[in-house]
PDB file of C-alpha atoms in Angstrom:
ATOM      1  CA  MET J 198     -26.971   0.793  15.801  1.00  0.00           C
ATOM      2  CA  LYS J 199     -23.870   2.494  17.302  1.00  0.00           C
ATOM      3  CA  ASN J 200     -22.913   5.904  16.519  1.00  0.00           C
ATOM      4  CA  ILE J 201     -19.971   5.792  14.817  1.00  0.00           C
ATOM      5  CA  SER J 202     -18.469   7.653  17.504  1.00  0.00           C
ATOM      6  CA  GLU J 203     -19.228   4.901  19.659  1.00  0.00           C
ATOM      7  CA  MET J 204     -17.748   2.176  17.875  1.00  0.00           C
ATOM      8  CA  THR J 205     -14.242  -0.303  17.326  1.00  0.00           C
ATOM      9  CA  ILE J 206     -13.031  -0.639  14.503  1.00  0.00           C
ATOM     10  CA  GLY J 207     -10.614  -3.129  13.898  1.00  0.00           C
ATOM     11  CA  ILE J 208      -8.548  -1.959  10.647  1.00  0.00           C
ATOM     12  CA  ALA J 209      -5.493  -3.988   8.482  1.00  0.00           C
ATOM     13  CA  ASN J 210      -4.023  -3.730   5.275  1.00  0.00           C
ATOM     14  CA  ASP J 211      -0.583  -4.668   3.232  1.00  0.00           C
ATOM     15  CA  HIS J 212       1.740  -2.736   1.869  1.00  0.00           C
ATOM     16  CA  ALA J 213      -0.352  -1.240  -0.991  1.00  0.00           C
ATOM     17  CA  GLY J 214      -3.208  -0.241   0.845  1.00  0.00           C
ATOM     18  CA  PHE J 215      -1.116   1.638   3.342  1.00  0.00           C
ATOM     19  CA  ALA J 216      -1.789   4.993   1.971  1.00  0.00           C
ATOM     20  CA  LEU J 217      -5.585   4.580   1.959  1.00  0.00           C
ATOM     21  CA  LYS J 218      -5.708   2.892   5.176  1.00  0.00           C
ATOM     22  CA  GLN J 219      -4.331   5.537   6.296  1.00  0.00           C
ATOM     23  CA  LYS J 220      -6.045   8.028   5.335  1.00  0.00           C
ATOM     24  CA  ILE J 221      -9.705   5.925   6.383  1.00  0.00           C
ATOM     25  CA  ARG J 222      -7.521   6.051   9.764  1.00  0.00           C
ATOM     26  CA  LEU J 223      -8.135   9.369   9.662  1.00  0.00           C
ATOM     27  CA  PHE J 224     -11.739   9.308   9.079  1.00  0.00           C
ATOM     28  CA  LEU J 225     -12.300   7.399  11.684  1.00  0.00           C
ATOM     29  CA  GLU J 226     -10.777   9.059  13.990  1.00  0.00           C
ATOM     30  CA  ASP J 227     -12.278  12.563  13.036  1.00  0.00           C
ATOM     31  CA  ALA J 228     -15.005  10.798  13.604  1.00  0.00           C
ATOM     32  CA  GLY J 229     -14.707   9.454  16.958  1.00  0.00           C
ATOM     33  CA  ALA J 230     -14.363   6.137  16.258  1.00  0.00           C
ATOM     34  CA  LYS J 231     -11.632   3.730  18.186  1.00  0.00           C
ATOM     35  CA  VAL J 232      -9.490   2.421  15.243  1.00  0.00           C
ATOM     36  CA  ILE J 233      -7.051  -1.004  16.013  1.00  0.00           C
ATOM     37  CA  ASP J 234      -4.559  -0.642  13.792  1.00  0.00           C
ATOM     38  CA  TYR J 235      -3.375  -4.489  13.146  1.00  0.00           C
ATOM     39  CA  GLY J 236      -0.700  -2.438  10.115  1.00  0.00           C
ATOM     40  CA  CYS J 237       1.272  -2.764   8.569  1.00  0.00           C
ATOM     41  CA  ASN J 238       3.145   0.498   8.799  1.00  0.00           C
ATOM     42  CA  SER J 239       4.676   1.282   6.009  1.00  0.00           C
ATOM     43  CA  ASP J 240       4.428   0.631   1.710  1.00  0.00           C
ATOM     44  CA  GLU J 241       7.327  -1.662   2.413  1.00  0.00           C
ATOM     45  CA  SER J 242       6.575  -4.892   0.601  1.00  0.00           C
ATOM     46  CA  CYS J 243       4.547  -7.258   2.633  1.00  0.00           C
ATOM     47  CA  ASP J 244       2.169 -10.147   2.945  1.00  0.00           C
ATOM     48  CA  TYR J 245      -1.774  -9.141   3.382  1.00  0.00           C
ATOM     49  CA  PRO J 246      -2.864 -12.661   4.871  1.00  0.00           C
ATOM     50  CA  ASP J 247       0.240 -11.428   8.024  1.00  0.00           C
ATOM     51  CA  PHE J 248      -2.299  -9.036   8.762  1.00  0.00           C
ATOM     52  CA  GLY J 249      -5.174 -10.048   7.430  1.00  0.00           C
ATOM     53  CA  GLU J 250      -5.470 -12.902   9.231  1.00  0.00           C
ATOM     54  CA  PRO J 251      -5.437 -11.220  13.023  1.00  0.00           C
ATOM     55  CA  ALA J 252      -6.832  -8.465  12.293  1.00  0.00           C
ATOM     56  CA  ALA J 253      -9.830 -11.197  10.900  1.00  0.00           C
ATOM     57  CA  ARG J 254      -9.730 -13.294  13.661  1.00  0.00           C
ATOM     58  CA  ALA J 255      -9.909 -10.451  16.455  1.00  0.00           C
ATOM     59  CA  VAL J 256     -12.940  -8.853  14.730  1.00  0.00           C
ATOM     60  CA  ALA J 257     -15.117 -13.132  15.491  1.00  0.00           C
ATOM     61  CA  GLU J 258     -13.375 -13.085  18.859  1.00  0.00           C
ATOM     62  CA  GLY J 259     -16.425  -9.895  19.271  1.00  0.00           C
ATOM     63  CA  LYS J 260     -13.206  -7.174  19.929  1.00  0.00           C
ATOM     64  CA  PHE J 261     -14.788  -4.853  17.616  1.00  0.00           C
ATOM     65  CA  ASP J 262     -17.951  -3.339  16.249  1.00  0.00           C
ATOM     66  CA  ARG J 263     -16.658  -4.380  12.224  1.00  0.00           C
ATOM     67  CA  GLY J 264     -13.296  -4.867  10.455  1.00  0.00           C
ATOM     68  CA  ILE J 265     -11.835  -2.560   7.691  1.00  0.00           C
ATOM     69  CA  LEU J 266      -9.448  -4.158   5.289  1.00  0.00           C
ATOM     70  CA  VAL J 267      -7.127  -2.589   2.000  1.00  0.00           C
ATOM     71  CA  CYS J 268      -4.660  -4.701  -0.007  1.00  0.00           C
ATOM     72  CA  TYR J 269      -3.862  -3.692  -3.440  1.00  0.00           C
ATOM     73  CA  THR J 270      -6.961  -5.039  -5.457  1.00  0.00           C
ATOM     74  CA  GLY J 271      -9.310  -5.768  -1.751  1.00  0.00           C
ATOM     75  CA  ILE J 272      -9.565  -9.723  -2.819  1.00  0.00           C
ATOM     76  CA  GLY J 273      -7.109 -11.333  -2.163  1.00  0.00           C
ATOM     77  CA  ILE J 274      -7.129 -10.154   2.014  1.00  0.00           C
ATOM     78  CA  SER J 275     -10.674 -10.529   1.798  1.00  0.00           C
ATOM     79  CA  ILE J 276     -10.237 -13.160   0.998  1.00  0.00           C
ATOM     80  CA  VAL J 277      -7.358 -14.011   4.050  1.00  0.00           C
ATOM     81  CA  ALA J 278     -10.546 -13.402   6.161  1.00  0.00           C
ATOM     82  CA  ASN J 279     -13.119 -15.557   4.257  1.00  0.00           C
ATOM     83  CA  LYS J 280     -10.763 -18.515   5.766  1.00  0.00           C
ATOM     84  CA  ILE J 281     -11.399 -17.355  10.016  1.00  0.00           C
ATOM     85  CA  HIS J 282     -14.789 -18.836  11.127  1.00  0.00           C
ATOM     86  CA  GLY J 283     -17.582 -16.208  11.954  1.00  0.00           C
ATOM     87  CA  ILE J 284     -15.565 -13.212   9.312  1.00  0.00           C
ATOM     88  CA  ARG J 285     -18.580 -12.334   6.891  1.00  0.00           C
ATOM     89  CA  CYS J 286     -16.608  -9.968   4.887  1.00  0.00           C
ATOM     90  CA  ALA J 287     -17.317  -8.340   0.982  1.00  0.00           C
ATOM     91  CA  HIS J 288     -15.049  -6.905  -1.403  1.00  0.00           C
ATOM     92  CA  CYS J 289     -16.839  -3.066  -1.945  1.00  0.00           C
ATOM     93  CA  THR J 290     -16.393  -1.579  -4.676  1.00  0.00           C
ATOM     94  CA  ASP J 291     -18.936   1.391  -3.497  1.00  0.00           C
ATOM     95  CA  SER J 292     -21.347   2.178  -1.324  1.00  0.00           C
ATOM     96  CA  LEU J 293     -24.429   0.151  -2.632  1.00  0.00           C
ATOM     97  CA  GLN J 294     -22.586  -2.314  -1.799  1.00  0.00           C
ATOM     98  CA  ALA J 295     -21.140  -1.765   1.525  1.00  0.00           C
ATOM     99  CA  GLU J 296     -25.039  -0.541   2.065  1.00  0.00           C
ATOM    100  CA  LEU J 297     -26.644  -4.386   1.016  1.00  0.00           C
ATOM    101  CA  THR J 298     -23.805  -6.438   2.398  1.00  0.00           C
ATOM    102  CA  ARG J 299     -24.551  -4.888   5.630  1.00  0.00           C
ATOM    103  CA  ARG J 300     -28.415  -4.813   5.049  1.00  0.00           C
ATOM    104  CA  HIS J 301     -28.446  -8.084   3.451  1.00  0.00           C
ATOM    105  CA  ASN J 302     -25.368 -10.262   4.382  1.00  0.00           C
ATOM    106  CA  ASN J 303     -24.236  -9.150   7.801  1.00  0.00           C
ATOM    107  CA  ALA J 304     -21.163  -8.276   6.677  1.00  0.00           C
ATOM    108  CA  ASN J 305     -18.276  -7.539  10.038  1.00  0.00           C
ATOM    109  CA  MET J 306     -15.914  -7.378   7.291  1.00  0.00           C
ATOM    110  CA  ILE J 307     -14.814  -5.086   4.511  1.00  0.00           C
ATOM    111  CA  ALA J 308     -12.503  -4.847   1.690  1.00  0.00           C
ATOM    112  CA  LEU J 309     -11.319  -2.110  -0.263  1.00  0.00           C
ATOM    113  CA  GLY J 310      -8.340  -1.574  -2.514  1.00  0.00           C
ATOM    114  CA  GLY J 311      -6.415   0.762  -2.437  1.00  0.00           C
ATOM    115  CA  GLY J 312      -5.474  -0.176  -6.191  1.00  0.00           C
ATOM    116  CA  PHE J 313      -8.694   1.170  -7.602  1.00  0.00           C
ATOM    117  CA  THR J 314     -10.314   2.957  -4.607  1.00  0.00           C
ATOM    118  CA  GLY J 315     -10.055   7.154  -3.726  1.00  0.00           C
ATOM    119  CA  LYS J 316      -9.989   8.532  -0.410  1.00  0.00           C
ATOM    120  CA  ALA J 317     -13.631  10.527  -0.607  1.00  0.00           C
ATOM    121  CA  MET J 318     -15.249   7.242  -1.949  1.00  0.00           C
ATOM    122  CA  ALA J 319     -13.444   4.471   0.301  1.00  0.00           C
ATOM    123  CA  GLU J 320     -15.283   6.969   3.496  1.00  0.00           C
ATOM    124  CA  ARG J 321     -18.436   6.891   2.473  1.00  0.00           C
ATOM    125  CA  ILE J 322     -17.915   3.681   1.327  1.00  0.00           C
ATOM    126  CA  VAL J 323     -17.002   2.713   4.938  1.00  0.00           C
ATOM    127  CA  GLU J 324     -19.611   5.119   6.695  1.00  0.00           C
ATOM    128  CA  VAL J 325     -22.027   3.394   4.595  1.00  0.00           C
ATOM    129  CA  PHE J 326     -20.936   0.359   6.325  1.00  0.00           C
ATOM    130  CA  LEU J 327     -20.316   1.393   9.517  1.00  0.00           C
ATOM    131  CA  SER J 328     -23.854   2.862   9.592  1.00  0.00           C
ATOM    132  CA  THR J 329     -25.386   0.497   7.602  1.00  0.00           C
ATOM    133  CA  ASP J 330     -27.628  -2.353   9.961  1.00  0.00           C
ATOM    134  CA  PHE J 331     -28.987  -5.447   9.373  1.00  0.00           C
ATOM    135  CA  GLU J 332     -33.012  -6.080   8.348  1.00  0.00           C
ATOM    136  CA  GLY J 333     -33.097  -9.579   9.041  1.00  0.00           C
ATOM    137  CA  GLY J 334     -35.666 -10.689   8.568  1.00  0.00           C
ATOM    138  CA  ARG J 335     -35.134 -13.454   5.131  1.00  0.00           C
ATOM    139  CA  HIS J 336     -31.763 -11.916   4.984  1.00  0.00           C
ATOM    140  CA  GLU J 337     -31.259 -14.294   8.684  1.00  0.00           C
ATOM    141  CA  ARG J 338     -32.255 -17.146   7.973  1.00  0.00           C
ATOM    142  CA  ARG J 339     -30.019 -16.890   3.996  1.00  0.00           C
ATOM    143  CA  VAL J 340     -27.253 -15.177   6.409  1.00  0.00           C
ATOM    144  CA  ASN J 341     -27.848 -18.688   8.914  1.00  0.00           C
ATOM    145  CA  LYS J 342     -26.696 -21.091   5.663  1.00  0.00           C
ATOM    146  CA  ILE J 343     -23.615 -18.922   4.825  1.00  0.00           C
ATOM    147  CA  MET J 344     -23.228 -19.759   8.379  1.00  0.00           C
ATOM    148  CA  ALA J 345     -24.117 -22.872   8.648  1.00  0.00           C
ATOM    149  CA  VAL J 346     -21.005 -23.928   5.619  1.00  0.00           C
ATOM    150  CA  GLU J 347     -18.952 -23.396   8.155  1.00  0.00           C
ATOM    151  CA  ASN J 348     -19.997 -26.168  10.330  1.00  0.00           C
TER     152      ASN J 348
END
């Protein structure tokens, strides 16, 4: 597993996720990660699919180690990401969910709710998500079945 400092992370948000995305981006950069920001870059009203989709496509294409998305609830932008072939995006509200979605689901993206998740919790969720390995084993079979649904 790579250290966070060796990772390249794609990140995107809508207007309601802008403030939390900024905090997460700084946290990641301070940890040494390379962050590619797909926007949006203000709190002016916009539509999350316009930013979540290109970030998810880039993760699916292997341009990033992982991806992080933020909208008001984290739900809408996770739905958008999961429309992209190859993406397993989990909406996480705590670090245990982040750990388990990596260990059991091999999630390659997470979505957070900027209207519900504080800075400290978001940093912990991101740290756990990025530092947890996929267990494989019986979970590999299940992830393969999930991915087969796309086909």
